[in-house]
Amino acid sequence: MSDAAGAAVFKIAVFASGTGSNAQKIIDHFQAAGGAAVALVVCNKPDAGVLHIAGRHGIATLIIEKERFFRGDGYVALLQEKGIGLLVLAGFLWKVPPALVNAFPRRIVNIHPALLPKWGGRGMYGAHVHEAVRAAGEQETGITIHYVDEHYDHGDVIFQARCAVHPGDDATAIARAVQQLEHYHYPRVIEEVVKKLTVEE
Ligand code: GRF
């Protein structure tokens, strides 16, 4: 993969298992901005919407199997062979195994739809998060973009953004506000992470 001038492009692998709205924004962002490209979409659900997005953009896909991911090589060699420089989790619910964390130190990022350390951890995903925020009567919530380590929703925070929770907001209204933050900020924060990594290389 190279750009118009023939220079090697920094390759991102997006790990996603859902509809892929964030994956879409990330693909669009780098197609416009350059400097990096989504070279691979990794997914653990053969019927996930994100695979159609990858297909429309001609992006390679990899369907991963639980056994190999957790107890085999974690697909490390394959990702390295493809020259992947950054793993971006966008709606990927499996915990990342140590093999992968060790092979890509500070090269795996995740987005969580709340202000960690609040409302994170096992079982805290999607509507569960927003429902918990609503039930607790929080007046604000937001997004957290962080490096990934071996624990759920735990690595160093790179970026947070906030939005108000209004009285009467249900989980759907909260999800909508949070998703707007995700779509705007995640591609831009990834771009900054890529810039840092390319300076270090
Ligand atoms: C996002 O809310 C993200 O924060 C979470 O999973 C969701 C993915 O949504 N980790 P989408 O598939 O990108 O629409």
mmCIF file with all atom_site columns, C-alpha atoms and ligand atoms in Angstrom:
data_model
loop_
_atom_site.group_PDB
_atom_site.id
_atom_site.type_symbol
_atom_site.label_atom_id
_atom_site.label_alt_id
_atom_site.label_comp_id
_atom_site.label_asym_id
_atom_site.label_entity_id
_atom_site.label_seq_id
_atom_site.pdbx_PDB_ins_code
_atom_site.Cartn_x
_atom_site.Cartn_y
_atom_site.Cartn_z
_atom_site.occupancy
_atom_site.B_iso_or_equiv
_atom_site.pdbx_formal_charge
_atom_site.auth_seq_id
_atom_site.auth_comp_id
_atom_site.auth_asym_id
_atom_site.auth_atom_id
_atom_site.pdbx_PDB_model_num
ATOM   1   C CA . MET A 1 1   ? 0.000   0.000   0.000  1.00 0.00 ? 1   MET A CA 1
ATOM   2   C CA . SER A 1 2   ? 1.478   3.335   -1.043 1.00 0.00 ? 2   SER A CA 1
ATOM   3   C CA . ASP A 1 3   ? 0.270   6.878   -1.616 1.00 0.00 ? 3   ASP A CA 1
ATOM   4   C CA . ALA A 1 4   ? 0.198   8.808   -4.887 1.00 0.00 ? 4   ALA A CA 1
ATOM   5   C CA . ALA A 1 5   ? 3.877   9.734   -4.453 1.00 0.00 ? 5   ALA A CA 1
ATOM   6   C CA . GLY A 1 6   ? 4.806   6.081   -3.900 1.00 0.00 ? 6   GLY A CA 1
ATOM   7   C CA . ALA A 1 7   ? 5.506   6.452   -0.165 1.00 0.00 ? 7   ALA A CA 1
ATOM   8   C CA . ALA A 1 8   ? 4.460   3.630   2.163  1.00 0.00 ? 8   ALA A CA 1
ATOM   9   C CA . VAL A 1 9   ? 1.179   4.330   3.927  1.00 0.00 ? 9   VAL A CA 1
ATOM   10  C CA . PHE A 1 10  ? 0.779   3.767   7.669  1.00 0.00 ? 10  PHE A CA 1
ATOM   11  C CA . LYS A 1 11  ? -1.633  0.860   7.995  1.00 0.00 ? 11  LYS A CA 1
ATOM   12  C CA . ILE A 1 12  ? -4.474  0.711   10.503 1.00 0.00 ? 12  ILE A CA 1
ATOM   13  C CA . ALA A 1 13  ? -6.487  -2.397  11.371 1.00 0.00 ? 13  ALA A CA 1
ATOM   14  C CA . VAL A 1 14  ? -9.965  -1.649  12.702 1.00 0.00 ? 14  VAL A CA 1
ATOM   15  C CA . PHE A 1 15  ? -11.375 -4.309  15.033 1.00 0.00 ? 15  PHE A CA 1
ATOM   16  C CA . ALA A 1 16  ? -15.166 -4.089  15.039 1.00 0.00 ? 16  ALA A CA 1
ATOM   17  C CA . SER A 1 17  ? -18.064 -6.475  15.504 1.00 0.00 ? 17  SER A CA 1
ATOM   18  C CA . GLY A 1 18  ? -21.097 -4.242  15.171 1.00 0.00 ? 18  GLY A CA 1
ATOM   19  C CA . THR A 1 19  ? -22.669 -1.895  12.692 1.00 0.00 ? 19  THR A CA 1
ATOM   20  C CA . GLY A 1 20  ? -19.382 -0.140  12.161 1.00 0.00 ? 20  GLY A CA 1
ATOM   21  C CA . SER A 1 21  ? -20.472 3.490   12.200 1.00 0.00 ? 21  SER A CA 1
ATOM   22  C CA . ASN A 1 22  ? -17.169 4.479   13.806 1.00 0.00 ? 22  ASN A CA 1
ATOM   23  C CA . ALA A 1 23  ? -15.231 2.317   11.352 1.00 0.00 ? 23  ALA A CA 1
ATOM   24  C CA . GLN A 1 24  ? -16.996 4.185   8.558  1.00 0.00 ? 24  GLN A CA 1
ATOM   25  C CA . LYS A 1 25  ? -15.968 7.566   9.966  1.00 0.00 ? 25  LYS A CA 1
ATOM   26  C CA . ILE A 1 26  ? -12.368 6.426   10.387 1.00 0.00 ? 26  ILE A CA 1
ATOM   27  C CA . ILE A 1 27  ? -12.201 5.074   6.818  1.00 0.00 ? 27  ILE A CA 1
ATOM   28  C CA . ASP A 1 28  ? -13.694 8.310   5.457  1.00 0.00 ? 28  ASP A CA 1
ATOM   29  C CA . HIS A 1 29  ? -11.359 10.472  7.518  1.00 0.00 ? 29  HIS A CA 1
ATOM   30  C CA . PHE A 1 30  ? -8.172  8.857   6.299  1.00 0.00 ? 30  PHE A CA 1
ATOM   31  C CA . GLN A 1 31  ? -9.365  8.609   2.713  1.00 0.00 ? 31  GLN A CA 1
ATOM   32  C CA . ALA A 1 32  ? -9.692  12.394  2.827  1.00 0.00 ? 32  ALA A CA 1
ATOM   33  C CA . ALA A 1 33  ? -6.751  13.256  5.091  1.00 0.00 ? 33  ALA A CA 1
ATOM   34  C CA . GLY A 1 34  ? -4.182  10.700  3.907  1.00 0.00 ? 34  GLY A CA 1
ATOM   35  C CA . GLY A 1 35  ? -1.148  9.901   6.046  1.00 0.00 ? 35  GLY A CA 1
ATOM   36  C CA . ALA A 1 36  ? -2.658  6.529   6.976  1.00 0.00 ? 36  ALA A CA 1
ATOM   37  C CA . ALA A 1 37  ? -5.313  4.131   5.756  1.00 0.00 ? 37  ALA A CA 1
ATOM   38  C CA . VAL A 1 38  ? -7.560  1.419   7.096  1.00 0.00 ? 38  VAL A CA 1
ATOM   39  C CA . ALA A 1 39  ? -5.930  -1.616  5.505  1.00 0.00 ? 39  ALA A CA 1
ATOM   40  C CA . LEU A 1 40  ? -7.845  -4.328  7.342  1.00 0.00 ? 40  LEU A CA 1
ATOM   41  C CA . VAL A 1 41  ? -11.136 -4.805  9.169  1.00 0.00 ? 41  VAL A CA 1
ATOM   42  C CA . VAL A 1 42  ? -11.014 -7.536  11.795 1.00 0.00 ? 42  VAL A CA 1
ATOM   43  C CA . CYS A 1 43  ? -14.294 -8.989  12.997 1.00 0.00 ? 43  CYS A CA 1
ATOM   44  C CA . ASN A 1 44  ? -15.551 -11.902 15.078 1.00 0.00 ? 44  ASN A CA 1
ATOM   45  C CA . LYS A 1 45  ? -19.077 -11.955 13.650 1.00 0.00 ? 45  LYS A CA 1
ATOM   46  C CA . PRO A 1 46  ? -19.497 -13.164 10.063 1.00 0.00 ? 46  PRO A CA 1
ATOM   47  C CA . ASP A 1 47  ? -22.769 -11.213 9.685  1.00 0.00 ? 47  ASP A CA 1
ATOM   48  C CA . ALA A 1 48  ? -21.621 -7.884  11.166 1.00 0.00 ? 48  ALA A CA 1
ATOM   49  C CA . GLY A 1 49  ? -22.578 -4.705  9.346  1.00 0.00 ? 49  GLY A CA 1
ATOM   50  C CA . VAL A 1 50  ? -18.992 -3.483  9.438  1.00 0.00 ? 50  VAL A CA 1
ATOM   51  C CA . LEU A 1 51  ? -18.061 -6.169  6.887  1.00 0.00 ? 51  LEU A CA 1
ATOM   52  C CA . HIS A 1 52  ? -20.364 -4.574  4.313  1.00 0.00 ? 52  HIS A CA 1
ATOM   53  C CA . ILE A 1 53  ? -18.671 -1.231  4.938  1.00 0.00 ? 53  ILE A CA 1
ATOM   54  C CA . ALA A 1 54  ? -15.268 -2.828  4.364  1.00 0.00 ? 54  ALA A CA 1
ATOM   55  C CA . GLY A 1 55  ? -16.581 -4.503  1.210  1.00 0.00 ? 55  GLY A CA 1
ATOM   56  C CA . ARG A 1 56  ? -17.884 -1.230  -0.218 1.00 0.00 ? 56  ARG A CA 1
ATOM   57  C CA . HIS A 1 57  ? -14.458 0.336   0.271  1.00 0.00 ? 57  HIS A CA 1
ATOM   58  C CA . GLY A 1 58  ? -12.485 -2.647  -1.034 1.00 0.00 ? 58  GLY A CA 1
ATOM   59  C CA . ILE A 1 59  ? -10.831 -3.117  2.363  1.00 0.00 ? 59  ILE A CA 1
ATOM   60  C CA . ALA A 1 60  ? -9.554  -6.579  3.283  1.00 0.00 ? 60  ALA A CA 1
ATOM   61  C CA . THR A 1 61  ? -11.407 -8.354  6.082  1.00 0.00 ? 61  THR A CA 1
ATOM   62  C CA . LEU A 1 62  ? -10.393 -10.999 8.569  1.00 0.00 ? 62  LEU A CA 1
ATOM   63  C CA . ILE A 1 63  ? -12.944 -13.072 10.486 1.00 0.00 ? 63  ILE A CA 1
ATOM   64  C CA . ILE A 1 64  ? -11.273 -14.286 13.636 1.00 0.00 ? 64  ILE A CA 1
ATOM   65  C CA . GLU A 1 65  ? -11.981 -17.431 15.628 1.00 0.00 ? 65  GLU A CA 1
ATOM   66  C CA . LYS A 1 66  ? -12.227 -17.470 19.406 1.00 0.00 ? 66  LYS A CA 1
ATOM   67  C CA . GLU A 1 67  ? -9.870  -20.406 19.957 1.00 0.00 ? 67  GLU A CA 1
ATOM   68  C CA . ARG A 1 68  ? -7.023  -18.982 17.878 1.00 0.00 ? 68  ARG A CA 1
ATOM   69  C CA . PHE A 1 69  ? -7.552  -15.456 19.214 1.00 0.00 ? 69  PHE A CA 1
ATOM   70  C CA . PHE A 1 70  ? -7.422  -16.390 22.891 1.00 0.00 ? 70  PHE A CA 1
ATOM   71  C CA . ARG A 1 71  ? -5.388  -19.570 23.020 1.00 0.00 ? 71  ARG A CA 1
ATOM   72  C CA . GLY A 1 72  ? -3.464  -19.581 19.753 1.00 0.00 ? 72  GLY A CA 1
ATOM   73  C CA . ASP A 1 73  ? -1.161  -16.909 18.331 1.00 0.00 ? 73  ASP A CA 1
ATOM   74  C CA . GLY A 1 74  ? -3.760  -14.133 18.643 1.00 0.00 ? 74  GLY A CA 1
ATOM   75  C CA . TYR A 1 75  ? -3.270  -13.500 14.888 1.00 0.00 ? 75  TYR A CA 1
ATOM   76  C CA . VAL A 1 76  ? -0.100  -11.602 15.764 1.00 0.00 ? 76  VAL A CA 1
ATOM   77  C CA . ALA A 1 77  ? 2.014   -12.958 12.904 1.00 0.00 ? 77  ALA A CA 1
ATOM   78  C CA . LEU A 1 78  ? -0.679  -12.254 10.348 1.00 0.00 ? 78  LEU A CA 1
ATOM   79  C CA . LEU A 1 79  ? -1.067  -8.643  11.515 1.00 0.00 ? 79  LEU A CA 1
ATOM   80  C CA . GLN A 1 80  ? 2.704   -8.159  11.493 1.00 0.00 ? 80  GLN A CA 1
ATOM   81  C CA . GLU A 1 81  ? 3.040   -9.675  8.014  1.00 0.00 ? 81  GLU A CA 1
ATOM   82  C CA . LYS A 1 82  ? 0.449   -7.211  6.756  1.00 0.00 ? 82  LYS A CA 1
ATOM   83  C CA . GLY A 1 83  ? 2.525   -4.381  8.209  1.00 0.00 ? 83  GLY A CA 1
ATOM   84  C CA . ILE A 1 84  ? -0.219  -3.133  10.533 1.00 0.00 ? 84  ILE A CA 1
ATOM   85  C CA . GLY A 1 85  ? 1.064   -0.237  12.662 1.00 0.00 ? 85  GLY A CA 1
ATOM   86  C CA . LEU A 1 86  ? -1.991  0.463   14.820 1.00 0.00 ? 86  LEU A CA 1
ATOM   87  C CA . LEU A 1 87  ? -4.962  -1.586  16.007 1.00 0.00 ? 87  LEU A CA 1
ATOM   88  C CA . VAL A 1 88  ? -8.113  0.484   16.481 1.00 0.00 ? 88  VAL A CA 1
ATOM   89  C CA . LEU A 1 89  ? -10.967 -1.089  18.435 1.00 0.00 ? 89  LEU A CA 1
ATOM   90  C CA . ALA A 1 90  ? -14.351 0.313   17.458 1.00 0.00 ? 90  ALA A CA 1
ATOM   91  C CA . GLY A 1 91  ? -17.127 -1.764  18.937 1.00 0.00 ? 91  GLY A CA 1
ATOM   92  C CA . PHE A 1 92  ? -15.026 -4.886  19.454 1.00 0.00 ? 92  PHE A CA 1
ATOM   93  C CA . LEU A 1 93  ? -16.268 -6.705  22.537 1.00 0.00 ? 93  LEU A CA 1
ATOM   94  C CA . TRP A 1 94  ? -13.699 -9.444  23.085 1.00 0.00 ? 94  TRP A CA 1
ATOM   95  C CA . LYS A 1 95  ? -10.944 -8.784  25.588 1.00 0.00 ? 95  LYS A CA 1
ATOM   96  C CA . VAL A 1 96  ? -7.600  -8.374  23.810 1.00 0.00 ? 96  VAL A CA 1
ATOM   97  C CA . PRO A 1 97  ? -5.291  -11.299 24.710 1.00 0.00 ? 97  PRO A CA 1
ATOM   98  C CA . PRO A 1 98  ? -1.809  -10.714 26.197 1.00 0.00 ? 98  PRO A CA 1
ATOM   99  C CA . ALA A 1 99  ? -0.126  -12.012 23.015 1.00 0.00 ? 99  ALA A CA 1
ATOM   100 C CA . LEU A 1 100 ? -1.583  -9.118  21.062 1.00 0.00 ? 100 LEU A CA 1
ATOM   101 C CA . VAL A 1 101 ? -1.045  -6.478  23.774 1.00 0.00 ? 101 VAL A CA 1
ATOM   102 C CA . ASN A 1 102 ? 2.618   -7.493  24.052 1.00 0.00 ? 102 ASN A CA 1
ATOM   103 C CA . ALA A 1 103 ? 3.170   -7.539  20.296 1.00 0.00 ? 103 ALA A CA 1
ATOM   104 C CA . PHE A 1 104 ? 1.655   -4.054  19.824 1.00 0.00 ? 104 PHE A CA 1
ATOM   105 C CA . PRO A 1 105 ? 2.652   -2.032  22.918 1.00 0.00 ? 105 PRO A CA 1
ATOM   106 C CA . ARG A 1 106 ? 0.835   1.333   22.899 1.00 0.00 ? 106 ARG A CA 1
ATOM   107 C CA . ARG A 1 107 ? -0.316  0.490   19.424 1.00 0.00 ? 107 ARG A CA 1
ATOM   108 C CA . ILE A 1 108 ? -3.846  -0.597  20.343 1.00 0.00 ? 108 ILE A CA 1
ATOM   109 C CA . VAL A 1 109 ? -6.520  2.000   21.073 1.00 0.00 ? 109 VAL A CA 1
ATOM   110 C CA . ASN A 1 110 ? -10.152 1.666   22.104 1.00 0.00 ? 110 ASN A CA 1
ATOM   111 C CA . ILE A 1 111 ? -13.125 3.966   22.415 1.00 0.00 ? 111 ILE A CA 1
ATOM   112 C CA . HIS A 1 112 ? -15.534 3.612   25.296 1.00 0.00 ? 112 HIS A CA 1
ATOM   113 C CA . PRO A 1 113 ? -18.910 5.407   25.315 1.00 0.00 ? 113 PRO A CA 1
ATOM   114 C CA . ALA A 1 114 ? -18.596 6.909   28.814 1.00 0.00 ? 114 ALA A CA 1
ATOM   115 C CA . LEU A 1 115 ? -16.171 8.836   30.990 1.00 0.00 ? 115 LEU A CA 1
ATOM   116 C CA . LEU A 1 116 ? -13.887 6.092   32.315 1.00 0.00 ? 116 LEU A CA 1
ATOM   117 C CA . PRO A 1 117 ? -13.172 4.984   34.982 1.00 0.00 ? 117 PRO A CA 1
ATOM   118 C CA . LYS A 1 118 ? -16.922 5.325   35.449 1.00 0.00 ? 118 LYS A CA 1
ATOM   119 C CA . TRP A 1 119 ? -19.208 2.854   33.682 1.00 0.00 ? 119 TRP A CA 1
ATOM   120 C CA . GLY A 1 120 ? -16.509 0.577   32.306 1.00 0.00 ? 120 GLY A CA 1
ATOM   121 C CA . GLY A 1 121 ? -15.538 -3.059  32.649 1.00 0.00 ? 121 GLY A CA 1
ATOM   122 C CA . ARG A 1 122 ? -17.073 -6.390  31.690 1.00 0.00 ? 122 ARG A CA 1
ATOM   123 C CA . GLY A 1 123 ? -20.701 -6.138  30.554 1.00 0.00 ? 123 GLY A CA 1
ATOM   124 C CA . MET A 1 124 ? -20.528 -2.365  30.225 1.00 0.00 ? 124 MET A CA 1
ATOM   125 C CA . TYR A 1 125 ? -21.118 -1.842  26.532 1.00 0.00 ? 125 TYR A CA 1
ATOM   126 C CA . GLY A 1 126 ? -23.688 -0.227  24.282 1.00 0.00 ? 126 GLY A CA 1
ATOM   127 C CA . ALA A 1 127 ? -27.075 0.497   25.833 1.00 0.00 ? 127 ALA A CA 1
ATOM   128 C CA . HIS A 1 128 ? -25.971 -1.005  29.175 1.00 0.00 ? 128 HIS A CA 1
ATOM   129 C CA . VAL A 1 129 ? -23.595 1.924   29.631 1.00 0.00 ? 129 VAL A CA 1
ATOM   130 C CA . HIS A 1 130 ? -26.119 4.608   28.777 1.00 0.00 ? 130 HIS A CA 1
ATOM   131 C CA . GLU A 1 131 ? -28.819 2.982   30.887 1.00 0.00 ? 131 GLU A CA 1
ATOM   132 C CA . ALA A 1 132 ? -26.461 2.922   33.878 1.00 0.00 ? 132 ALA A CA 1
ATOM   133 C CA . VAL A 1 133 ? -25.608 6.592   33.333 1.00 0.00 ? 133 VAL A CA 1
ATOM   134 C CA . ARG A 1 134 ? -29.318 7.463   33.179 1.00 0.00 ? 134 ARG A CA 1
ATOM   135 C CA . ALA A 1 135 ? -30.248 5.375   36.219 1.00 0.00 ? 135 ALA A CA 1
ATOM   136 C CA . ALA A 1 136 ? -27.495 7.011   38.280 1.00 0.00 ? 136 ALA A CA 1
ATOM   137 C CA . GLY A 1 137 ? -28.864 10.466  37.473 1.00 0.00 ? 137 GLY A CA 1
ATOM   138 C CA . GLU A 1 138 ? -25.570 11.643  35.963 1.00 0.00 ? 138 GLU A CA 1
ATOM   139 C CA . GLN A 1 139 ? -25.632 15.179  34.607 1.00 0.00 ? 139 GLN A CA 1
ATOM   140 C CA . GLU A 1 140 ? -22.890 14.504  32.089 1.00 0.00 ? 140 GLU A CA 1
ATOM   141 C CA . THR A 1 141 ? -21.328 11.632  30.203 1.00 0.00 ? 141 THR A CA 1
ATOM   142 C CA . GLY A 1 142 ? -19.037 11.377  27.198 1.00 0.00 ? 142 GLY A CA 1
ATOM   143 C CA . ILE A 1 143 ? -16.355 9.310   25.515 1.00 0.00 ? 143 ILE A CA 1
ATOM   144 C CA . THR A 1 144 ? -12.970 7.952   26.485 1.00 0.00 ? 144 THR A CA 1
ATOM   145 C CA . ILE A 1 145 ? -10.270 7.003   24.008 1.00 0.00 ? 145 ILE A CA 1
ATOM   146 C CA . HIS A 1 146 ? -7.525  4.984   25.641 1.00 0.00 ? 146 HIS A CA 1
ATOM   147 C CA . TYR A 1 147 ? -4.630  2.642   25.038 1.00 0.00 ? 147 TYR A CA 1
ATOM   148 C CA . VAL A 1 148 ? -5.523  -0.998  25.505 1.00 0.00 ? 148 VAL A CA 1
ATOM   149 C CA . ASP A 1 149 ? -3.928  -3.220  28.093 1.00 0.00 ? 149 ASP A CA 1
ATOM   150 C CA . GLU A 1 150 ? -4.903  -6.651  29.364 1.00 0.00 ? 150 GLU A CA 1
ATOM   151 C CA . HIS A 1 151 ? -7.879  -5.398  31.378 1.00 0.00 ? 151 HIS A CA 1
ATOM   152 C CA . TYR A 1 152 ? -11.250 -4.214  30.147 1.00 0.00 ? 152 TYR A CA 1
ATOM   153 C CA . ASP A 1 153 ? -11.460 -0.423  29.667 1.00 0.00 ? 153 ASP A CA 1
ATOM   154 C CA . HIS A 1 154 ? -8.304  0.144   31.650 1.00 0.00 ? 154 HIS A CA 1
ATOM   155 C CA . GLY A 1 155 ? -5.231  1.458   29.751 1.00 0.00 ? 155 GLY A CA 1
ATOM   156 C CA . ASP A 1 156 ? -3.918  5.036   29.807 1.00 0.00 ? 156 ASP A CA 1
ATOM   157 C CA . VAL A 1 157 ? -6.444  7.630   28.730 1.00 0.00 ? 157 VAL A CA 1
ATOM   158 C CA . ILE A 1 158 ? -5.546  9.535   25.552 1.00 0.00 ? 158 ILE A CA 1
ATOM   159 C CA . PHE A 1 159 ? -8.615  11.747  25.255 1.00 0.00 ? 159 PHE A CA 1
ATOM   160 C CA . GLN A 1 160 ? -12.018 12.420  26.788 1.00 0.00 ? 160 GLN A CA 1
ATOM   161 C CA . ALA A 1 161 ? -14.918 14.590  25.632 1.00 0.00 ? 161 ALA A CA 1
ATOM   162 C CA . ARG A 1 162 ? -18.113 15.379  27.531 1.00 0.00 ? 162 ARG A CA 1
ATOM   163 C CA . CYS A 1 163 ? -21.760 15.996  26.807 1.00 0.00 ? 163 CYS A CA 1
ATOM   164 C CA . ALA A 1 164 ? -24.682 16.928  29.013 1.00 0.00 ? 164 ALA A CA 1
ATOM   165 C CA . VAL A 1 165 ? -27.323 14.456  30.146 1.00 0.00 ? 165 VAL A CA 1
ATOM   166 C CA . HIS A 1 166 ? -30.594 16.348  30.333 1.00 0.00 ? 166 HIS A CA 1
ATOM   167 C CA . PRO A 1 167 ? -33.393 15.501  32.745 1.00 0.00 ? 167 PRO A CA 1
ATOM   168 C CA . GLY A 1 168 ? -35.742 13.150  30.902 1.00 0.00 ? 168 GLY A CA 1
ATOM   169 C CA . ASP A 1 169 ? -33.060 11.833  28.499 1.00 0.00 ? 169 ASP A CA 1
ATOM   170 C CA . ASP A 1 170 ? -33.460 8.104   27.993 1.00 0.00 ? 170 ASP A CA 1
ATOM   171 C CA . ALA A 1 171 ? -30.636 5.729   27.032 1.00 0.00 ? 171 ALA A CA 1
ATOM   172 C CA . THR A 1 172 ? -31.336 6.291   23.337 1.00 0.00 ? 172 THR A CA 1
ATOM   173 C CA . ALA A 1 173 ? -31.002 10.065  23.654 1.00 0.00 ? 173 ALA A CA 1
ATOM   174 C CA . ILE A 1 174 ? -27.785 9.669   25.606 1.00 0.00 ? 174 ILE A CA 1
ATOM   175 C CA . ALA A 1 175 ? -26.437 7.197   23.020 1.00 0.00 ? 175 ALA A CA 1
ATOM   176 C CA . ARG A 1 176 ? -27.162 9.687   20.252 1.00 0.00 ? 176 ARG A CA 1
ATOM   177 C CA . ALA A 1 177 ? -25.206 12.486  21.945 1.00 0.00 ? 177 ALA A CA 1
ATOM   178 C CA . VAL A 1 178 ? -22.307 10.176  22.753 1.00 0.00 ? 178 VAL A CA 1
ATOM   179 C CA . GLN A 1 179 ? -22.177 8.807   19.214 1.00 0.00 ? 179 GLN A CA 1
ATOM   180 C CA . GLN A 1 180 ? -21.856 12.331  17.825 1.00 0.00 ? 180 GLN A CA 1
ATOM   181 C CA . LEU A 1 181 ? -18.789 12.829  20.018 1.00 0.00 ? 181 LEU A CA 1
ATOM   182 C CA . GLU A 1 182 ? -17.359 9.490   18.902 1.00 0.00 ? 182 GLU A CA 1
ATOM   183 C CA . HIS A 1 183 ? -17.794 10.167  15.216 1.00 0.00 ? 183 HIS A CA 1
ATOM   184 C CA . TYR A 1 184 ? -16.216 13.597  15.443 1.00 0.00 ? 184 TYR A CA 1
ATOM   185 C CA . HIS A 1 185 ? -13.298 12.876  17.758 1.00 0.00 ? 185 HIS A CA 1
ATOM   186 C CA . TYR A 1 186 ? -12.199 9.276   17.199 1.00 0.00 ? 186 TYR A CA 1
ATOM   187 C CA . PRO A 1 187 ? -10.749 9.751   13.680 1.00 0.00 ? 187 PRO A CA 1
ATOM   188 C CA . ARG A 1 188 ? -8.943  12.926  14.768 1.00 0.00 ? 188 ARG A CA 1
ATOM   189 C CA . VAL A 1 189 ? -7.454  11.351  17.881 1.00 0.00 ? 189 VAL A CA 1
ATOM   190 C CA . ILE A 1 190 ? -6.324  8.334   15.844 1.00 0.00 ? 190 ILE A CA 1
ATOM   191 C CA . GLU A 1 191 ? -4.628  10.730  13.445 1.00 0.00 ? 191 GLU A CA 1
ATOM   192 C CA . GLU A 1 192 ? -2.699  12.261  16.353 1.00 0.00 ? 192 GLU A CA 1
ATOM   193 C CA . VAL A 1 193 ? -1.684  8.804   17.625 1.00 0.00 ? 193 VAL A CA 1
ATOM   194 C CA . VAL A 1 194 ? -0.472  7.857   14.132 1.00 0.00 ? 194 VAL A CA 1
ATOM   195 C CA . LYS A 1 195 ? 1.530   11.094  13.881 1.00 0.00 ? 195 LYS A CA 1
ATOM   196 C CA . LYS A 1 196 ? 3.286   10.333  17.169 1.00 0.00 ? 196 LYS A CA 1
ATOM   197 C CA . LEU A 1 197 ? 4.073   6.791   16.084 1.00 0.00 ? 197 LEU A CA 1
ATOM   198 C CA . THR A 1 198 ? 5.450   7.852   12.720 1.00 0.00 ? 198 THR A CA 1
ATOM   199 C CA . VAL A 1 199 ? 7.726   10.410  14.413 1.00 0.00 ? 199 VAL A CA 1
ATOM   200 C CA . GLU A 1 200 ? 9.010   7.677   16.747 1.00 0.00 ? 200 GLU A CA 1
ATOM   201 C CA . GLU A 1 201 ? 9.708   5.242   13.875 1.00 0.00 ? 201 GLU A CA 1
HETATM 202 C C1 . GRF B 2 .   ? -19.368 2.596   20.099 1.00 0.00 ? 1   GRF B C1 1
HETATM 203 O O1 . GRF B 2 .   ? -20.326 3.198   20.899 1.00 0.00 ? 1   GRF B O1 1
HETATM 204 C C2 . GRF B 2 .   ? -18.081 2.465   20.864 1.00 0.00 ? 1   GRF B C2 1
HETATM 205 O O2 . GRF B 2 .   ? -17.924 3.397   21.861 1.00 0.00 ? 1   GRF B O2 1
HETATM 206 C C3 . GRF B 2 .   ? -18.199 1.107   21.481 1.00 0.00 ? 1   GRF B C3 1
HETATM 207 O O3 . GRF B 2 .   ? -18.901 0.336   20.543 1.00 0.00 ? 1   GRF B O3 1
HETATM 208 C C4 . GRF B 2 .   ? -19.736 1.173   19.760 1.00 0.00 ? 1   GRF B C4 1
HETATM 209 C C5 . GRF B 2 .   ? -19.525 0.835   18.309 1.00 0.00 ? 1   GRF B C5 1
HETATM 210 O O4 . GRF B 2 .   ? -20.495 1.372   17.511 1.00 0.00 ? 1   GRF B O4 1
HETATM 211 N N1 . GRF B 2 .   ? -16.910 0.611   21.872 1.00 0.00 ? 1   GRF B N1 1
HETATM 212 P P1 . GRF B 2 .   ? -20.384 1.300   15.918 1.00 0.00 ? 1   GRF B P1 1
HETATM 213 O O5 . GRF B 2 .   ? -20.401 -0.168  15.530 1.00 0.00 ? 1   GRF B O5 1
HETATM 214 O O6 . GRF B 2 .   ? -19.120 1.969   15.530 1.00 0.00 ? 1   GRF B O6 1
HETATM 215 O O7 . GRF B 2 .   ? -21.594 2.015   15.415 1.00 0.00 ? 1   GRF B O7 1
#
